[in-house]
Amino acid sequence: MSKAPSYLENRICLNVLANSVENAKECYEAAEGNILLGVLSKNYETDQAAIEDMKKYQEAIHNALSVGLGAGDPNQSKMVSRISGKLQPQHVNQVFTGVGASRALLSQEQTIVNGLISPTNKVGYVTISTGPLSSQMPKAEVPIETAIAMLKDMGGSSVKFFPMKGLAHKDEYIAVAQACAKHNFILEPTGGIDLENFEEILQIAIEAGVEKVIPHVYSSIIDQETGDTKPEDIKELYRMMKKVLSEKK
């Protein structure tokens, strides 16, 4: 590898899916280490199979591993917590109600653990009932600042705002970004992000004053034939990341 990961020091870090260890290495190099590579727990039958395979990714990309649920599937919450406790990755994706369990099993504060919250179509409010049981109930909608405080109570590091559908919930996203800036919390915009809207989504977060942004870019940059995330698209996203940051200076 060309260099150790630098995303912890940088204000913006990409999060994309890796289709294989080789694909993960290509994407890591394309972003010069400013990236987390998502591997989905849903793709494995057992905890042990997931742990054994994900260790290969960790070795190849300096542990820039993001343990994923799989399209935000709440039924993967417990598996994600269990395998993350064993793997000690740099990043964990969780539903809102799974954050505390993940942090407890990690037994340290360094790993970034996000909590999934969803749009409500009401500016300033988010849905936090994203767990295995709560997602089947009437939606629990709370002020975004309350959601952030609850995540902090549970040991969370960031909000994963999903599904954004690109800029379909732009006003809500602006409110979430402002709240993250106010409360010094990491923001992870997710869902429908592509090469066309990526720069604006980043600009909104940076202009709001968010200290760290981890945009998730998934299907829009995946080769439909091979299933690989395209390194050339990673390079373009990384160029835009640097552009947004340079304009803010």
XYZ file of C-alpha atoms in Angstrom:
249
model
C 0.000 0.000 0.000
C 1.152 3.498 -0.740
C 0.253 5.140 2.565
C -1.492 4.694 5.889
C -5.099 5.885 6.180
C -5.523 9.601 6.677
C -9.302 9.893 6.863
C -9.338 10.321 10.630
C -7.460 13.607 10.200
C -9.454 14.828 7.208
C -12.785 16.590 7.196
C -14.338 14.449 4.464
C -14.071 10.683 4.105
C -15.811 8.593 1.444
C -17.758 5.448 2.279
C -18.322 3.026 -0.603
C -19.011 -0.676 -1.028
C -16.229 -3.126 -1.823
C -17.083 -6.117 -3.997
C -13.842 -7.963 -3.253
C -10.532 -7.477 -1.476
C -8.946 -6.456 -4.765
C -11.719 -3.956 -5.459
C -11.272 -2.550 -1.949
C -7.539 -2.044 -2.578
C -8.207 -0.289 -5.905
C -10.714 2.084 -4.330
C -8.459 2.755 -1.345
C -5.632 3.751 -3.659
C -7.928 5.876 -5.849
C -8.954 7.955 -2.816
C -5.411 8.057 -1.402
C -6.676 6.502 1.830
C -9.501 9.017 2.388
C -12.090 6.271 2.267
C -13.890 3.564 4.206
C -14.749 0.347 2.413
C -18.107 -1.163 3.268
C -18.560 -4.918 3.540
C -22.102 -6.094 4.266
C -22.838 -8.503 7.097
C -25.944 -9.592 5.196
C -23.720 -11.340 2.651
C -22.579 -13.958 5.189
C -24.381 -16.956 6.618
C -22.557 -16.941 9.956
C -20.590 -14.621 12.225
C -17.464 -16.707 11.754
C -17.650 -16.578 7.969
C -18.013 -12.799 8.120
C -15.123 -12.392 10.564
C -12.745 -14.585 8.569
C -13.481 -12.811 5.286
C -13.538 -9.270 6.664
C -10.126 -9.802 8.248
C -8.738 -10.124 4.710
C -10.125 -6.684 3.901
C -8.650 -5.224 7.081
C -5.187 -6.462 6.191
C -5.389 -5.124 2.632
C -6.665 -1.604 3.449
C -5.092 -0.723 6.807
C -8.348 -1.522 8.628
C -10.327 1.104 6.678
C -13.223 -1.322 7.057
C -16.841 -0.260 7.431
C -19.016 -3.116 8.692
C -22.388 -2.748 6.978
C -25.917 -3.903 7.637
C -27.156 -4.314 4.065
C -29.523 -1.582 2.815
C -30.051 -0.534 6.423
C -31.631 -3.902 7.283
C -32.515 -3.716 11.003
C -32.459 -7.497 11.262
C -28.680 -7.363 10.791
C -28.184 -5.116 13.821
C -27.151 -7.787 16.320
C -24.827 -9.547 13.878
C -23.098 -6.248 13.107
C -22.530 -5.650 16.831
C -21.178 -9.156 17.420
C -18.733 -9.236 14.523
C -17.604 -5.647 15.104
C -16.697 -6.517 18.670
C -14.368 -9.197 17.308
C -13.015 -7.280 14.306
C -12.507 -3.799 15.823
C -13.053 -2.037 12.494
C -12.654 1.696 11.921
C -16.368 2.168 11.165
C -19.668 0.495 12.071
C -23.090 1.046 10.488
C -26.000 0.654 12.882
C -29.698 1.253 13.233
C -30.555 3.803 15.920
C -31.390 1.213 18.566
C -28.251 -0.856 17.934
C -25.683 1.821 18.730
C -25.338 1.065 22.445
C -24.748 -2.651 21.893
C -22.089 -1.990 19.262
C -20.233 0.496 21.457
C -20.349 -1.860 24.455
C -18.965 -4.798 22.474
C -16.251 -2.639 20.882
C -15.109 -1.587 24.386
C -13.362 1.520 23.022
C -14.270 4.980 21.740
C -12.123 5.218 18.603
C -14.305 3.279 16.152
C -16.920 5.463 14.470
C -20.406 4.062 15.140
C -23.270 5.684 13.263
C -26.965 5.551 14.084
C -29.513 5.400 11.274
C -32.159 8.133 11.296
C -34.608 8.808 8.471
C -36.366 11.794 6.897
C -39.887 12.667 8.076
C -40.881 15.333 5.536
C -40.841 17.749 8.483
C -37.820 20.048 8.705
C -36.014 19.641 12.024
C -37.489 16.225 12.804
C -36.160 12.715 12.091
C -37.402 9.163 12.501
C -35.452 7.158 15.085
C -37.567 3.978 15.083
C -35.193 2.170 12.732
C -34.552 -0.986 14.811
C -35.779 -4.557 14.214
C -38.991 -4.120 16.236
C -39.406 -0.339 16.273
C -39.329 -0.101 12.475
C -42.513 -2.189 12.424
C -44.329 0.237 14.722
C -45.776 3.743 14.190
C -42.872 6.058 13.448
C -41.125 7.771 16.353
C -40.329 11.269 15.141
C -38.163 13.500 17.332
C -36.278 16.788 16.928
C -32.896 16.197 15.290
C -31.111 17.721 18.284
C -32.809 15.203 20.586
C -31.802 12.350 18.273
C -28.175 13.500 18.390
C -28.262 13.727 22.187
C -29.700 10.198 22.411
C -27.004 8.873 20.084
C -24.348 10.504 22.248
C -25.954 8.894 25.315
C -25.533 5.499 23.638
C -21.920 6.068 22.594
C -22.645 6.944 18.974
C -20.293 9.003 16.825
C -22.500 10.117 13.960
C -25.894 10.285 12.326
C -26.506 8.290 9.183
C -29.265 10.223 7.388
C -30.951 7.601 5.176
C -32.655 7.330 2.738
C -31.945 10.839 1.460
C -32.941 10.117 -2.148
C -30.280 12.530 -3.273
C -31.524 16.061 -2.653
C -35.228 15.147 -2.372
C -35.124 16.097 1.321
C -32.764 19.047 0.918
C -34.324 21.326 3.547
C -34.396 18.497 6.085
C -30.778 17.655 5.275
C -29.736 21.278 5.838
C -31.364 21.176 9.288
C -29.584 17.914 10.118
C -26.257 19.394 8.995
C -26.783 22.500 11.117
C -27.600 20.376 14.168
C -24.515 18.188 13.651
C -22.375 21.336 13.422
C -23.936 22.807 16.560
C -23.390 19.644 18.591
C -19.999 18.638 17.123
C -21.306 15.399 15.631
C -20.245 13.526 12.493
C -22.709 13.555 9.563
C -23.118 10.624 7.161
C -25.447 11.516 4.263
C -26.659 8.346 2.540
C -28.986 7.311 -0.258
C -29.227 8.406 -3.880
C -25.879 10.200 -3.896
C -24.173 10.257 -7.291
C -21.581 12.164 -9.318
C -24.141 14.872 -10.141
C -25.329 15.775 -6.629
C -22.269 14.779 -4.577
C -20.613 18.179 -4.621
C -23.751 20.068 -3.523
C -24.411 17.577 -0.731
C -20.857 18.091 0.530
C -21.072 21.868 0.220
C -24.226 21.988 2.350
C -22.507 20.094 5.154
C -19.253 22.048 5.022
C -21.002 25.430 4.794
C -23.135 24.471 7.812
C -19.907 23.973 9.740
C -19.962 20.190 10.132
C -16.542 19.125 11.390
C -16.549 15.721 9.702
C -18.622 14.372 6.811
C -18.730 10.746 5.634
C -20.843 10.601 2.445
C -21.959 7.130 1.390
C -21.958 6.605 -2.374
C -23.202 3.193 -3.421
C -25.115 1.945 -6.453
C -24.457 4.984 -8.670
C -20.742 4.137 -8.918
C -21.018 0.345 -9.142
C -20.298 -1.408 -12.430
C -23.524 -3.293 -13.146
C -21.704 -6.079 -14.988
C -18.936 -6.835 -12.505
C -20.458 -5.569 -9.253
C -17.249 -3.644 -8.545
C -17.180 -0.056 -7.326
C -15.454 1.876 -10.128
C -12.052 3.306 -9.102
C -12.289 5.981 -11.812
C -15.472 7.287 -10.179
C -13.727 7.253 -6.794
C -11.023 9.485 -8.281
C -13.670 11.927 -9.514
C -15.399 11.988 -6.107
C -12.055 12.532 -4.410
C -11.351 15.439 -6.785
C -14.664 17.020 -5.772
C -13.886 16.469 -2.078
C -10.629 18.395 -2.433
C -12.382 21.115 -4.481
C -15.075 21.701 -1.838
C -12.489 21.877 0.942
C -10.198 24.229 -0.997
C -13.087 26.603 -1.727
C -13.928 26.760 1.980
C -10.423 27.809 3.029
